[in-house]
PDB file of C-alpha atoms in Angstrom:
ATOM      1  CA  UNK A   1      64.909  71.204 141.445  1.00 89.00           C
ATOM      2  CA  UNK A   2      63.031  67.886 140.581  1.00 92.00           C
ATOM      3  CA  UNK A   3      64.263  64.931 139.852  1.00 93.00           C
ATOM      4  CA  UNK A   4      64.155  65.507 136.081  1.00 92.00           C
ATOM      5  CA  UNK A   5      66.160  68.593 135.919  1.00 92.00           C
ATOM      6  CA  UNK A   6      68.878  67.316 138.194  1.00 92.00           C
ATOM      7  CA  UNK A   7      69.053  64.202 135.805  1.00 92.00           C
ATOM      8  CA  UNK A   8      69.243  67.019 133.024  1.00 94.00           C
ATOM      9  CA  UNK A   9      72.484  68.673 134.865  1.00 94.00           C
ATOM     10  CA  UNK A  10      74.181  65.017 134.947  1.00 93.00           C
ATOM     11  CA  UNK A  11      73.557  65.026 130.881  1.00 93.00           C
ATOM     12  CA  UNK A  12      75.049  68.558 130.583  1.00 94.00           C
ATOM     13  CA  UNK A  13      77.840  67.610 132.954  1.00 93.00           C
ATOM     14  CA  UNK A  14      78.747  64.528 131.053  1.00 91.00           C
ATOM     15  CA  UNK A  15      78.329  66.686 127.494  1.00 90.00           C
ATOM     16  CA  UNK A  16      75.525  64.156 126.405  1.00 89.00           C
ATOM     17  CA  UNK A  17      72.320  66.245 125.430  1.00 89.00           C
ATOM     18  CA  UNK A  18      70.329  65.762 122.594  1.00 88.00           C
ATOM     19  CA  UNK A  19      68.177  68.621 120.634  1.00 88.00           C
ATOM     20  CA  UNK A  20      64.581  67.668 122.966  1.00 87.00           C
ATOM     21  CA  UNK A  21      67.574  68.169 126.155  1.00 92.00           C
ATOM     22  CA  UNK A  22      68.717  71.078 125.537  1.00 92.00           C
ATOM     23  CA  UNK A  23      65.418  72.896 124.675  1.00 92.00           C
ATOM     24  CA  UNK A  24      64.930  72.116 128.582  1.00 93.00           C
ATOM     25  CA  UNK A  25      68.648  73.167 129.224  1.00 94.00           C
ATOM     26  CA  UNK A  26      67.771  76.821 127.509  1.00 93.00           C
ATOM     27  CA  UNK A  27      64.069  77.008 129.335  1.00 93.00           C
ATOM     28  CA  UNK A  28      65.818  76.391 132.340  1.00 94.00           C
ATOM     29  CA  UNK A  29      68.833  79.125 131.899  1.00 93.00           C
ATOM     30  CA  UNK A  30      66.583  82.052 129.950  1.00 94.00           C
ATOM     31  CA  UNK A  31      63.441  80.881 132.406  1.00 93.00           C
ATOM     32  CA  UNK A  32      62.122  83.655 134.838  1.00 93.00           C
ATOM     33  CA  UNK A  33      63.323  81.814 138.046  1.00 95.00           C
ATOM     34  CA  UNK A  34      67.205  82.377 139.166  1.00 95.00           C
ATOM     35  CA  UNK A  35      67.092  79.920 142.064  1.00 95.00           C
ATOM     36  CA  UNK A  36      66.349  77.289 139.881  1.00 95.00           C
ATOM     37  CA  UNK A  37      68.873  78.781 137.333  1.00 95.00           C
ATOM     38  CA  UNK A  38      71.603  78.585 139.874  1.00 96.00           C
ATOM     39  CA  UNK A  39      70.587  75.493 141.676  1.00 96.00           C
ATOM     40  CA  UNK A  40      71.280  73.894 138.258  1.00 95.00           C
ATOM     41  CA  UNK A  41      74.432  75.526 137.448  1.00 96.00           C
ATOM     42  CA  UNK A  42      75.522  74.438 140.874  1.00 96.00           C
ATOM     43  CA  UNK A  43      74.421  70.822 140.238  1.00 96.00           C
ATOM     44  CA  UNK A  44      76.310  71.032 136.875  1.00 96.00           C
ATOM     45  CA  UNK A  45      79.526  72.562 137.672  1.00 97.00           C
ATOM     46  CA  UNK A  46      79.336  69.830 140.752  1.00 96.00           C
ATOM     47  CA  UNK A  47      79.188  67.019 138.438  1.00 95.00           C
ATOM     48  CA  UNK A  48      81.779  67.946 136.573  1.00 96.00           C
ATOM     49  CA  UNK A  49      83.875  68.128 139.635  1.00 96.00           C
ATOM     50  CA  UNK A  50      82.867  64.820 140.473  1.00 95.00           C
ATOM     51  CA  UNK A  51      84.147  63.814 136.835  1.00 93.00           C
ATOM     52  CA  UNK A  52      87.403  65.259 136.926  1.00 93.00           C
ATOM     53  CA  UNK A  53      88.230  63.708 139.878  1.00 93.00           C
ATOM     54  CA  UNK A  54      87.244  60.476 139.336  1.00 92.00           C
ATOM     55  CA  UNK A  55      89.039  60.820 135.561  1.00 90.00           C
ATOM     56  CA  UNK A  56      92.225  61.621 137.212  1.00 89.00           C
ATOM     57  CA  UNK A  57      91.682  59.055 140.296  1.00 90.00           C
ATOM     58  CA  UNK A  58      91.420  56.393 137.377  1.00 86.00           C
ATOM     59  CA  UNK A  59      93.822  57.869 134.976  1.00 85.00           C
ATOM     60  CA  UNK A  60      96.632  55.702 133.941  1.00 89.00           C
ATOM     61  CA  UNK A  61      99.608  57.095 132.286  1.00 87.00           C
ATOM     62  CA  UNK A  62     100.095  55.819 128.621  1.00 88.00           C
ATOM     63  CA  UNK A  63     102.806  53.703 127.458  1.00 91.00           C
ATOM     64  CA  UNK A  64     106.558  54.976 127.305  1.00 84.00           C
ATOM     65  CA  UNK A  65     106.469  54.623 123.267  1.00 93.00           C
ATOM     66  CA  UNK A  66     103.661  55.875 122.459  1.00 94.00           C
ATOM     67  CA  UNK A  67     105.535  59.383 122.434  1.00 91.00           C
ATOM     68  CA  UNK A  68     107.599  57.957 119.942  1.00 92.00           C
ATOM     69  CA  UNK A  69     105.486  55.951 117.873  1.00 94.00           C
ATOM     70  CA  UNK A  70     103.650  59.245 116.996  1.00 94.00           C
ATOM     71  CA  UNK A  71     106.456  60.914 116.352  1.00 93.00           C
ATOM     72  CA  UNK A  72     107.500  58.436 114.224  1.00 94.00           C
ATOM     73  CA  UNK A  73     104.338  58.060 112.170  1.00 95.00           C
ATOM     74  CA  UNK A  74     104.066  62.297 111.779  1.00 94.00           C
ATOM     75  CA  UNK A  75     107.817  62.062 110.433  1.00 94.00           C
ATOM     76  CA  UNK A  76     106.366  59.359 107.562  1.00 92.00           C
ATOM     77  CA  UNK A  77     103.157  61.195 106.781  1.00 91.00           C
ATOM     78  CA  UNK A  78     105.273  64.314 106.280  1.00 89.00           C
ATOM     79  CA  UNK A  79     107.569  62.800 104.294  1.00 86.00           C
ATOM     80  CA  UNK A  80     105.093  60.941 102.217  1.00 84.00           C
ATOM     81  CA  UNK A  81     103.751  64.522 101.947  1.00 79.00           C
ATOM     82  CA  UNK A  82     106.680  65.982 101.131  1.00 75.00           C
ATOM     83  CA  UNK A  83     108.084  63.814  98.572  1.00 64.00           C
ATOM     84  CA  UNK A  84     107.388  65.595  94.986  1.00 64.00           C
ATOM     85  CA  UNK A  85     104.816  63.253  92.933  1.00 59.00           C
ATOM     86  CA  UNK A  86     105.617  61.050  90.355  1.00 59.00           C
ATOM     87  CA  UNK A  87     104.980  61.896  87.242  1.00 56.00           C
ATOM     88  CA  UNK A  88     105.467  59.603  83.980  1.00 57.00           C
ATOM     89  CA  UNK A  89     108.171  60.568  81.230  1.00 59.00           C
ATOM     90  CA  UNK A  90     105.492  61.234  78.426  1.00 59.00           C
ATOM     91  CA  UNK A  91     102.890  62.359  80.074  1.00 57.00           C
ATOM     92  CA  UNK A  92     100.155  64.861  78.179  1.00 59.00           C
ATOM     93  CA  UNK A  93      98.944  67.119  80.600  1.00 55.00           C
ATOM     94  CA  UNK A  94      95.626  68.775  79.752  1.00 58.00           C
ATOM     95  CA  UNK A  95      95.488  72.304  78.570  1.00 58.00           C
ATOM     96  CA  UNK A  96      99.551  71.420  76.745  1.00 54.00           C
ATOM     97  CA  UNK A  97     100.330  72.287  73.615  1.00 58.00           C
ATOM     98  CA  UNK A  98     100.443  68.348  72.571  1.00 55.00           C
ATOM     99  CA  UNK A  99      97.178  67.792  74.070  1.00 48.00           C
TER     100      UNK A  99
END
């Protein structure tokens, strides 16, 4: 592999490829050499290894309410959701008879 296609396999590692990327990404997998097909798979999947663990390595856990404080706001969106709307006293709707 060159120095260009293992540059390619960080971009598909970290899911950043653009349309001109992965025209090179699809040469490369329906091409008519399966070294280099495998070499980059390998330097893919090895990236993304590399990824996870330094994601988890660096991962902090979040804070004790967040749990709650979504809870909280999916309760009040569903209630909000929930509640039937209001709808004024003498209100014409279109298509009644007073319309």
């Amino acid at each position: 592999m060159n120095e260009s296609q293992i540059d390619l396999a960080h971009m598909v590692a970290l899911g950043s490829i653009g349309d001109e990327d992965q025209r090179a990404v699809r040469e490369i997998a329906e091409g008519d050499d399966p070294a280099l097909r495998a070499d980059f798979n390998t330097e893919v999947q090895l990236n993304r290894q590399a990824l996870t663990l330094f994601a988890s390595a660096s991962a902090t856990p979040p804070p004790a309410s967040l749990r709650d404080r979504v809870l909280n706001m999916i309760a009040a969106e569903e209630s909000e959701s929930s509640a039937p709307a209001h709808t004024p006293r003498n209100a014409v709707h279109p298509g009644s008879p007073t319309a």
